[in-house]
Amino acid sequence: PAIDMNYIRQSIEQLYNGHDIVIGPAEDGGYVLIGVKSFSSDLFTDIDWGTSRVLEQTKQKIDQLGFTFKELDTLWDIDDPDDLQRLEQDIQLASLLAIPA
């Protein structure tokens, strides 16, 4: 829910500007976005999914495979009930401020 059009635009620009992969890190150690120009299924093997090590292990894989990458700003994502509560609070706040969610 924290991804906006500017974030997507930044990721596309990084791919067009020569990076093989762009990653949007998540606050919890994973990522909210991954975009690739050069795909290898090996990129997603031997990753401890659901842990705080996902981002670091993925970056290690990228290096091992010889790809270049750009890391964007860190955002939050939804993985558990607390994250849903955070989303609900953001939506409520946005409606109080009359800002489209």
PDB file of C-alpha atoms in Angstrom:
ATOM      1  CA  PRO A   1       0.000   0.000   0.000  1.00  0.00           C
ATOM      2  CA  ALA A   2       2.957   2.387   0.372  1.00  0.00           C
ATOM      3  CA  ILE A   3       3.911   2.103  -3.304  1.00  0.00           C
ATOM      4  CA  ASP A   4       2.807   5.059  -5.398  1.00  0.00           C
ATOM      5  CA  MET A   5       3.224   5.938  -9.072  1.00  0.00           C
ATOM      6  CA  ASN A   6       6.427   7.843  -8.385  1.00  0.00           C
ATOM      7  CA  TYR A   7       7.954   4.730  -6.805  1.00  0.00           C
ATOM      8  CA  ILE A   8       6.977   2.624  -9.809  1.00  0.00           C
ATOM      9  CA  ARG A   9       8.310   5.309 -12.151  1.00  0.00           C
ATOM     10  CA  GLN A  10      11.635   5.312 -10.268  1.00  0.00           C
ATOM     11  CA  SER A  11      11.908   1.545 -10.593  1.00  0.00           C
ATOM     12  CA  ILE A  12      11.232   1.619 -14.329  1.00  0.00           C
ATOM     13  CA  GLU A  13      13.760   4.424 -14.805  1.00  0.00           C
ATOM     14  CA  GLN A  14      16.437   2.390 -13.026  1.00  0.00           C
ATOM     15  CA  LEU A  15      15.818  -0.556 -15.342  1.00  0.00           C
ATOM     16  CA  TYR A  16      15.979   1.712 -18.394  1.00  0.00           C
ATOM     17  CA  ASN A  17      19.143   3.344 -17.036  1.00  0.00           C
ATOM     18  CA  GLY A  18      21.077   0.098 -17.166  1.00  0.00           C
ATOM     19  CA  HIS A  19      20.402  -1.842 -13.988  1.00  0.00           C
ATOM     20  CA  ASP A  20      19.361  -5.468 -14.414  1.00  0.00           C
ATOM     21  CA  ILE A  21      17.261  -5.482 -11.249  1.00  0.00           C
ATOM     22  CA  VAL A  22      15.567  -2.918  -9.041  1.00  0.00           C
ATOM     23  CA  ILE A  23      14.524  -3.689  -5.467  1.00  0.00           C
ATOM     24  CA  GLY A  24      12.181  -1.825  -3.164  1.00  0.00           C
ATOM     25  CA  PRO A  25      13.168  -2.868   0.357  1.00  0.00           C
ATOM     26  CA  ALA A  26      10.543  -3.472   3.030  1.00  0.00           C
ATOM     27  CA  GLU A  27      10.888  -2.364   6.634  1.00  0.00           C
ATOM     28  CA  ASP A  28      10.778  -5.992   7.771  1.00  0.00           C
ATOM     29  CA  GLY A  29      13.811  -7.170   5.792  1.00  0.00           C
ATOM     30  CA  GLY A  30      12.014  -8.345   2.686  1.00  0.00           C
ATOM     31  CA  TYR A  31      11.005  -6.283  -0.288  1.00  0.00           C
ATOM     32  CA  VAL A  32       7.869  -4.593  -1.565  1.00  0.00           C
ATOM     33  CA  LEU A  33       8.933  -4.602  -5.205  1.00  0.00           C
ATOM     34  CA  ILE A  34      11.386  -6.381  -7.433  1.00  0.00           C
ATOM     35  CA  GLY A  35      11.712  -5.574 -11.103  1.00  0.00           C
ATOM     36  CA  VAL A  36      14.008  -7.421 -13.474  1.00  0.00           C
ATOM     37  CA  LYS A  37      15.287  -7.033 -17.015  1.00  0.00           C
ATOM     38  CA  SER A  38      17.364 -10.191 -16.893  1.00  0.00           C
ATOM     39  CA  PHE A  39      15.572 -13.049 -15.196  1.00  0.00           C
ATOM     40  CA  SER A  40      17.063 -16.166 -13.688  1.00  0.00           C
ATOM     41  CA  SER A  41      14.999 -18.583 -11.601  1.00  0.00           C
ATOM     42  CA  ASP A  42      18.149 -19.015  -9.485  1.00  0.00           C
ATOM     43  CA  LEU A  43      17.447 -15.540  -8.118  1.00  0.00           C
ATOM     44  CA  PHE A  44      14.639 -16.976  -5.997  1.00  0.00           C
ATOM     45  CA  THR A  45      16.232 -20.236  -4.840  1.00  0.00           C
ATOM     46  CA  ASP A  46      17.723 -20.845  -1.407  1.00  0.00           C
ATOM     47  CA  ILE A  47      16.034 -17.786   0.115  1.00  0.00           C
ATOM     48  CA  ASP A  48      14.669 -17.995   3.671  1.00  0.00           C
ATOM     49  CA  TRP A  49      11.237 -16.672   2.687  1.00  0.00           C
ATOM     50  CA  GLY A  50       9.228 -15.042   5.444  1.00  0.00           C
ATOM     51  CA  THR A  51      12.304 -13.993   7.422  1.00  0.00           C
ATOM     52  CA  SER A  52      14.143 -10.723   7.918  1.00  0.00           C
ATOM     53  CA  ARG A  53      16.984 -12.124   5.770  1.00  0.00           C
ATOM     54  CA  VAL A  54      15.101 -12.137   2.450  1.00  0.00           C
ATOM     55  CA  LEU A  55      16.467  -8.830   1.131  1.00  0.00           C
ATOM     56  CA  GLU A  56      20.076  -9.529   2.089  1.00  0.00           C
ATOM     57  CA  GLN A  57      19.972 -13.060   0.679  1.00  0.00           C
ATOM     58  CA  THR A  58      18.424 -11.774  -2.546  1.00  0.00           C
ATOM     59  CA  LYS A  59      21.150  -9.124  -2.905  1.00  0.00           C
ATOM     60  CA  GLN A  60      23.778 -11.830  -2.370  1.00  0.00           C
ATOM     61  CA  LYS A  61      22.127 -13.897  -5.112  1.00  0.00           C
ATOM     62  CA  ILE A  62      22.147 -10.906  -7.457  1.00  0.00           C
ATOM     63  CA  ASP A  63      25.880 -10.486  -6.878  1.00  0.00           C
ATOM     64  CA  GLN A  64      26.535 -14.215  -7.377  1.00  0.00           C
ATOM     65  CA  LEU A  65      24.622 -14.158 -10.668  1.00  0.00           C
ATOM     66  CA  GLY A  66      26.543 -11.117 -11.884  1.00  0.00           C
ATOM     67  CA  PHE A  67      23.553  -8.786 -12.198  1.00  0.00           C
ATOM     68  CA  THR A  68      23.551  -5.093 -11.342  1.00  0.00           C
ATOM     69  CA  PHE A  69      20.851  -3.667  -9.102  1.00  0.00           C
ATOM     70  CA  LYS A  70      19.522  -0.447  -7.678  1.00  0.00           C
ATOM     71  CA  GLU A  71      17.875  -0.255  -4.274  1.00  0.00           C
ATOM     72  CA  LEU A  72      15.002   2.198  -3.822  1.00  0.00           C
ATOM     73  CA  ASP A  73      13.709   3.784  -0.612  1.00  0.00           C
ATOM     74  CA  THR A  74      12.458   1.446   2.093  1.00  0.00           C
ATOM     75  CA  LEU A  75       8.673   1.119   2.441  1.00  0.00           C
ATOM     76  CA  TRP A  76       6.322  -0.952   4.558  1.00  0.00           C
ATOM     77  CA  ASP A  77       4.208  -3.869   3.368  1.00  0.00           C
ATOM     78  CA  ILE A  78       1.475  -6.162   4.639  1.00  0.00           C
ATOM     79  CA  ASP A  79       2.528  -9.521   6.044  1.00  0.00           C
ATOM     80  CA  ASP A  80       0.556  -9.906   9.257  1.00  0.00           C
ATOM     81  CA  PRO A  81      -2.468  -8.587  11.203  1.00  0.00           C
ATOM     82  CA  ASP A  82      -0.466  -5.678  12.666  1.00  0.00           C
ATOM     83  CA  ASP A  83       0.297  -4.502   9.135  1.00  0.00           C
ATOM     84  CA  LEU A  84      -3.408  -4.630   8.295  1.00  0.00           C
ATOM     85  CA  GLN A  85      -4.119  -2.503  11.335  1.00  0.00           C
ATOM     86  CA  ARG A  86      -1.517   0.001  10.142  1.00  0.00           C
ATOM     87  CA  LEU A  87      -3.237   0.129   6.745  1.00  0.00           C
ATOM     88  CA  GLU A  88      -6.605   0.693   8.382  1.00  0.00           C
ATOM     89  CA  GLN A  89      -5.175   3.565  10.441  1.00  0.00           C
ATOM     90  CA  ASP A  90      -3.617   5.117   7.333  1.00  0.00           C
ATOM     91  CA  ILE A  91      -6.929   4.904   5.478  1.00  0.00           C
ATOM     92  CA  GLN A  92      -8.801   6.441   8.402  1.00  0.00           C
ATOM     93  CA  LEU A  93      -6.274   9.253   8.668  1.00  0.00           C
ATOM     94  CA  ALA A  94      -6.411   9.884   4.928  1.00  0.00           C
ATOM     95  CA  SER A  95     -10.216  10.095   5.012  1.00  0.00           C
ATOM     96  CA  LEU A  96     -10.075  12.512   7.959  1.00  0.00           C
ATOM     97  CA  LEU A  97      -7.671  14.702   6.023  1.00  0.00           C
ATOM     98  CA  ALA A  98      -9.673  14.235   2.802  1.00  0.00           C
ATOM     99  CA  ILE A  99      -6.624  12.771   1.062  1.00  0.00           C
ATOM    100  CA  PRO A 100      -7.400   9.960  -1.403  1.00  0.00           C
ATOM    101  CA  ALA A 101      -6.067   6.686   0.019  1.00  0.00           C
TER     102      ALA A 101
END
